């Protein structure tokens, strides 16, 4: 090799990933989703409350297998002690974070109803133009790296000809 066999595929002139600027938002979204799933797990493992009577360990094992409680009188009750999960807040935060990620990364949310559902041809044309402005520099960086890679391979393998013709 006439140079180290390493080809760098750059993303932009700053050499940053598309999502570097929104990494903290993505992390916050991951935490929200993870904590929400933990809440659902805690809900599934709610505490059993026995009112008016007590059970021995042997009776609990029997209840697990038979799935039946025999209550002693009308005052006795069996309930689950659970925590109320605010689904609307979780949904609001997830949608807000997702919108912020798309807004700050400059990448449109293709699932957004405003993008595809009610958009005019003019609006879609502008979105496509903006996406093209966003992707064209990336494409040129990628092509440059591919040319360098092909040149490195052809030089190493001793293939005749100009690597740019491949």
mmCIF file of C-alpha atoms in Angstrom:
data_model
loop_
_atom_site.group_PDB
_atom_site.id
_atom_site.type_symbol
_atom_site.label_atom_id
_atom_site.label_comp_id
_atom_site.label_asym_id
_atom_site.label_seq_id
_atom_site.Cartn_x
_atom_site.Cartn_y
_atom_site.Cartn_z
ATOM 1 C CA UNK A 1 0.000 0.000 0.000
ATOM 2 C CA UNK A 2 1.174 3.500 -0.778
ATOM 3 C CA UNK A 3 -0.961 4.796 2.096
ATOM 4 C CA UNK A 4 -2.542 3.258 5.191
ATOM 5 C CA UNK A 5 -5.460 1.039 4.107
ATOM 6 C CA UNK A 6 -8.019 3.200 5.813
ATOM 7 C CA UNK A 7 -10.804 5.093 4.110
ATOM 8 C CA UNK A 8 -12.776 7.682 6.060
ATOM 9 C CA UNK A 9 -16.420 8.048 5.093
ATOM 10 C CA UNK A 10 -17.149 11.600 6.142
ATOM 11 C CA UNK A 11 -20.686 12.794 6.733
ATOM 12 C CA UNK A 12 -20.115 16.530 6.436
ATOM 13 C CA UNK A 13 -17.337 19.083 6.675
ATOM 14 C CA UNK A 14 -17.617 19.096 10.479
ATOM 15 C CA UNK A 15 -17.220 15.292 10.553
ATOM 16 C CA UNK A 16 -20.249 14.937 12.781
ATOM 17 C CA UNK A 17 -23.061 12.440 12.605
ATOM 18 C CA UNK A 18 -26.557 13.538 11.680
ATOM 19 C CA UNK A 19 -27.841 12.907 15.172
ATOM 20 C CA UNK A 20 -24.932 14.320 17.211
ATOM 21 C CA UNK A 21 -26.835 17.552 17.765
ATOM 22 C CA UNK A 22 -29.878 15.712 19.101
ATOM 23 C CA UNK A 23 -28.168 12.897 21.001
ATOM 24 C CA UNK A 24 -29.326 14.246 24.374
ATOM 25 C CA UNK A 25 -32.933 14.338 23.101
ATOM 26 C CA UNK A 26 -32.628 10.768 21.844
ATOM 27 C CA UNK A 27 -31.198 9.713 25.219
ATOM 28 C CA UNK A 28 -34.075 11.465 27.014
ATOM 29 C CA UNK A 29 -36.558 9.657 24.751
ATOM 30 C CA UNK A 30 -34.882 6.325 25.567
ATOM 31 C CA UNK A 31 -35.098 7.072 29.304
ATOM 32 C CA UNK A 32 -38.788 8.018 29.002
ATOM 33 C CA UNK A 33 -39.620 4.822 27.132
ATOM 34 C CA UNK A 34 -37.527 2.677 29.487
ATOM 35 C CA UNK A 35 -39.063 4.228 32.608
ATOM 36 C CA UNK A 36 -42.534 3.817 31.122
ATOM 37 C CA UNK A 37 -41.912 0.133 30.489
ATOM 38 C CA UNK A 38 -40.585 -0.221 34.050
ATOM 39 C CA UNK A 39 -43.835 1.337 35.314
ATOM 40 C CA UNK A 40 -45.865 -1.178 33.323
ATOM 41 C CA UNK A 41 -43.718 -3.953 34.763
ATOM 42 C CA UNK A 42 -44.306 -2.650 38.287
ATOM 43 C CA UNK A 43 -48.017 -2.507 37.512
ATOM 44 C CA UNK A 44 -47.940 -6.171 36.522
ATOM 45 C CA UNK A 45 -46.286 -6.938 39.835
ATOM 46 C CA UNK A 46 -48.777 -5.010 41.979
ATOM 47 C CA UNK A 47 -49.196 -5.714 45.685
ATOM 48 C CA UNK A 48 -52.047 -7.925 46.834
ATOM 49 C CA UNK A 49 -54.044 -6.433 49.710
ATOM 50 C CA UNK A 50 -56.040 -8.742 51.966
ATOM 51 C CA UNK A 51 -58.665 -6.901 54.027
ATOM 52 C CA UNK A 52 -60.128 -8.481 57.126
ATOM 53 C CA UNK A 53 -58.052 -11.637 57.168
ATOM 54 C CA UNK A 54 -54.512 -12.931 56.953
ATOM 55 C CA UNK A 55 -53.011 -15.821 55.038
ATOM 56 C CA UNK A 56 -50.257 -18.255 55.851
ATOM 57 C CA UNK A 57 -47.540 -19.045 53.338
ATOM 58 C CA UNK A 58 -49.063 -22.465 52.633
ATOM 59 C CA UNK A 59 -52.421 -20.825 51.838
ATOM 60 C CA UNK A 60 -50.720 -18.419 49.416
ATOM 61 C CA UNK A 61 -49.116 -21.317 47.544
ATOM 62 C CA UNK A 62 -52.527 -22.960 47.334
ATOM 63 C CA UNK A 63 -54.082 -19.732 45.967
ATOM 64 C CA UNK A 64 -51.351 -19.524 43.291
ATOM 65 C CA UNK A 65 -52.206 -22.967 41.968
ATOM 66 C CA UNK A 66 -55.998 -22.935 42.373
ATOM 67 C CA UNK A 67 -56.476 -19.209 41.678
ATOM 68 C CA UNK A 68 -59.294 -19.037 44.206
ATOM 69 C CA UNK A 69 -59.789 -17.123 47.465
ATOM 70 C CA UNK A 70 -62.322 -18.344 49.971
ATOM 71 C CA UNK A 71 -63.373 -15.279 51.958
ATOM 72 C CA UNK A 72 -64.388 -15.711 55.553
ATOM 73 C CA UNK A 73 -67.199 -13.130 55.735
ATOM 74 C CA UNK A 74 -68.687 -10.133 53.906
ATOM 75 C CA UNK A 75 -66.152 -7.672 55.338
ATOM 76 C CA UNK A 76 -63.199 -9.583 53.917
ATOM 77 C CA UNK A 77 -61.830 -8.419 50.562
ATOM 78 C CA UNK A 78 -58.971 -9.004 48.158
ATOM 79 C CA UNK A 79 -57.673 -6.086 46.067
ATOM 80 C CA UNK A 80 -54.602 -5.017 44.167
ATOM 81 C CA UNK A 81 -52.692 -1.964 45.312
ATOM 82 C CA UNK A 82 -51.508 -0.278 42.122
ATOM 83 C CA UNK A 83 -50.065 3.012 41.007
ATOM 84 C CA UNK A 84 -51.988 5.054 38.462
ATOM 85 C CA UNK A 85 -50.012 5.346 35.225
ATOM 86 C CA UNK A 86 -50.569 8.600 33.345
ATOM 87 C CA UNK A 87 -50.671 7.377 29.753
ATOM 88 C CA UNK A 88 -51.510 10.803 28.335
ATOM 89 C CA UNK A 89 -48.410 12.406 29.858
ATOM 90 C CA UNK A 90 -46.131 9.630 28.568
ATOM 91 C CA UNK A 91 -47.673 9.919 25.101
ATOM 92 C CA UNK A 92 -47.365 13.718 25.132
ATOM 93 C CA UNK A 93 -43.699 13.589 26.180
ATOM 94 C CA UNK A 94 -42.861 10.912 23.591
ATOM 95 C CA UNK A 95 -44.485 12.907 20.785
ATOM 96 C CA UNK A 96 -42.858 16.150 21.939
ATOM 97 C CA UNK A 97 -39.399 14.569 22.132
ATOM 98 C CA UNK A 98 -39.804 12.962 18.723
ATOM 99 C CA UNK A 99 -40.860 16.302 17.206
ATOM 100 C CA UNK A 100 -37.852 18.013 18.829
ATOM 101 C CA UNK A 101 -35.480 15.371 17.461
ATOM 102 C CA UNK A 102 -36.787 15.909 13.933
ATOM 103 C CA UNK A 103 -36.813 19.692 14.307
ATOM 104 C CA UNK A 104 -33.239 19.994 15.589
ATOM 105 C CA UNK A 105 -31.765 17.353 13.283
ATOM 106 C CA UNK A 106 -33.318 18.968 10.207
ATOM 107 C CA UNK A 107 -34.828 15.666 9.105
ATOM 108 C CA UNK A 108 -38.580 15.747 8.450
ATOM 109 C CA UNK A 109 -40.828 13.258 10.201
ATOM 110 C CA UNK A 110 -42.300 11.294 7.320
ATOM 111 C CA UNK A 111 -44.958 9.845 9.655
ATOM 112 C CA UNK A 112 -46.283 13.315 10.431
ATOM 113 C CA UNK A 113 -49.817 13.845 9.149
ATOM 114 C CA UNK A 114 -48.848 17.377 8.090
ATOM 115 C CA UNK A 115 -46.162 15.943 5.826
ATOM 116 C CA UNK A 116 -48.131 13.482 3.738
ATOM 117 C CA UNK A 117 -51.792 13.578 4.667
ATOM 118 C CA UNK A 118 -52.942 17.099 3.928
ATOM 119 C CA UNK A 119 -49.919 18.533 2.171
ATOM 120 C CA UNK A 120 -50.290 20.159 -1.229
ATOM 121 C CA UNK A 121 -48.053 19.310 -4.151
ATOM 122 C CA UNK A 122 -46.250 22.604 -3.604
ATOM 123 C CA UNK A 123 -45.519 21.739 0.028
ATOM 124 C CA UNK A 124 -44.290 18.256 -0.865
ATOM 125 C CA UNK A 125 -42.085 19.750 -3.566
ATOM 126 C CA UNK A 126 -40.496 22.072 -0.989
ATOM 127 C CA UNK A 127 -39.940 19.188 1.452
ATOM 128 C CA UNK A 128 -38.282 17.128 -1.270
ATOM 129 C CA UNK A 129 -36.116 20.093 -2.241
ATOM 130 C CA UNK A 130 -35.023 20.583 1.393
ATOM 131 C CA UNK A 131 -34.270 16.871 1.763
ATOM 132 C CA UNK A 132 -32.224 17.030 -1.426
ATOM 133 C CA UNK A 133 -30.253 19.990 -0.020
ATOM 134 C CA UNK A 134 -29.624 17.916 3.094
ATOM 135 C CA UNK A 135 -28.557 14.711 1.320
ATOM 136 C CA UNK A 136 -26.587 15.972 -1.688
ATOM 137 C CA UNK A 137 -23.445 16.927 0.289
ATOM 138 C CA UNK A 138 -23.569 13.574 2.090
ATOM 139 C CA UNK A 139 -23.763 11.793 -1.233
ATOM 140 C CA UNK A 140 -20.690 13.621 -2.539
ATOM 141 C CA UNK A 141 -18.682 12.745 0.603
ATOM 142 C CA UNK A 142 -19.767 9.120 0.281
ATOM 143 C CA UNK A 143 -18.838 8.960 -3.427
ATOM 144 C CA UNK A 144 -15.428 10.470 -2.699
ATOM 145 C CA UNK A 145 -14.748 7.800 -0.069
ATOM 146 C CA UNK A 146 -15.921 5.050 -2.433
ATOM 147 C CA UNK A 147 -13.553 6.339 -5.142
ATOM 148 C CA UNK A 148 -10.682 6.334 -2.629
ATOM 149 C CA UNK A 149 -11.572 2.791 -1.579
ATOM 150 C CA UNK A 150 -11.740 1.530 -5.163
ATOM 151 C CA UNK A 151 -8.407 3.235 -5.897
ATOM 152 C CA UNK A 152 -6.824 1.564 -2.872
ATOM 153 C CA UNK A 153 -8.150 -1.863 -3.886
ATOM 154 C CA UNK A 154 -7.093 -1.533 -7.525
ATOM 155 C CA UNK A 155 -3.631 -0.342 -6.505
ATOM 156 C CA UNK A 156 -3.200 -3.224 -4.070
ATOM 157 C CA UNK A 157 -4.478 -5.850 -6.492
ATOM 158 C CA UNK A 158 -2.411 -4.465 -9.379
ATOM 159 C CA UNK A 159 -5.388 -4.130 -11.706
ATOM 160 C CA UNK A 160 -4.621 -2.073 -14.798
ATOM 161 C CA UNK A 161 -6.624 0.979 -15.741
ATOM 162 C CA UNK A 162 -8.008 4.053 -14.106
ATOM 163 C CA UNK A 163 -9.905 3.345 -10.832
ATOM 164 C CA UNK A 164 -12.239 6.270 -11.510
ATOM 165 C CA UNK A 165 -13.668 4.376 -14.517
ATOM 166 C CA UNK A 166 -15.084 1.636 -12.271
#
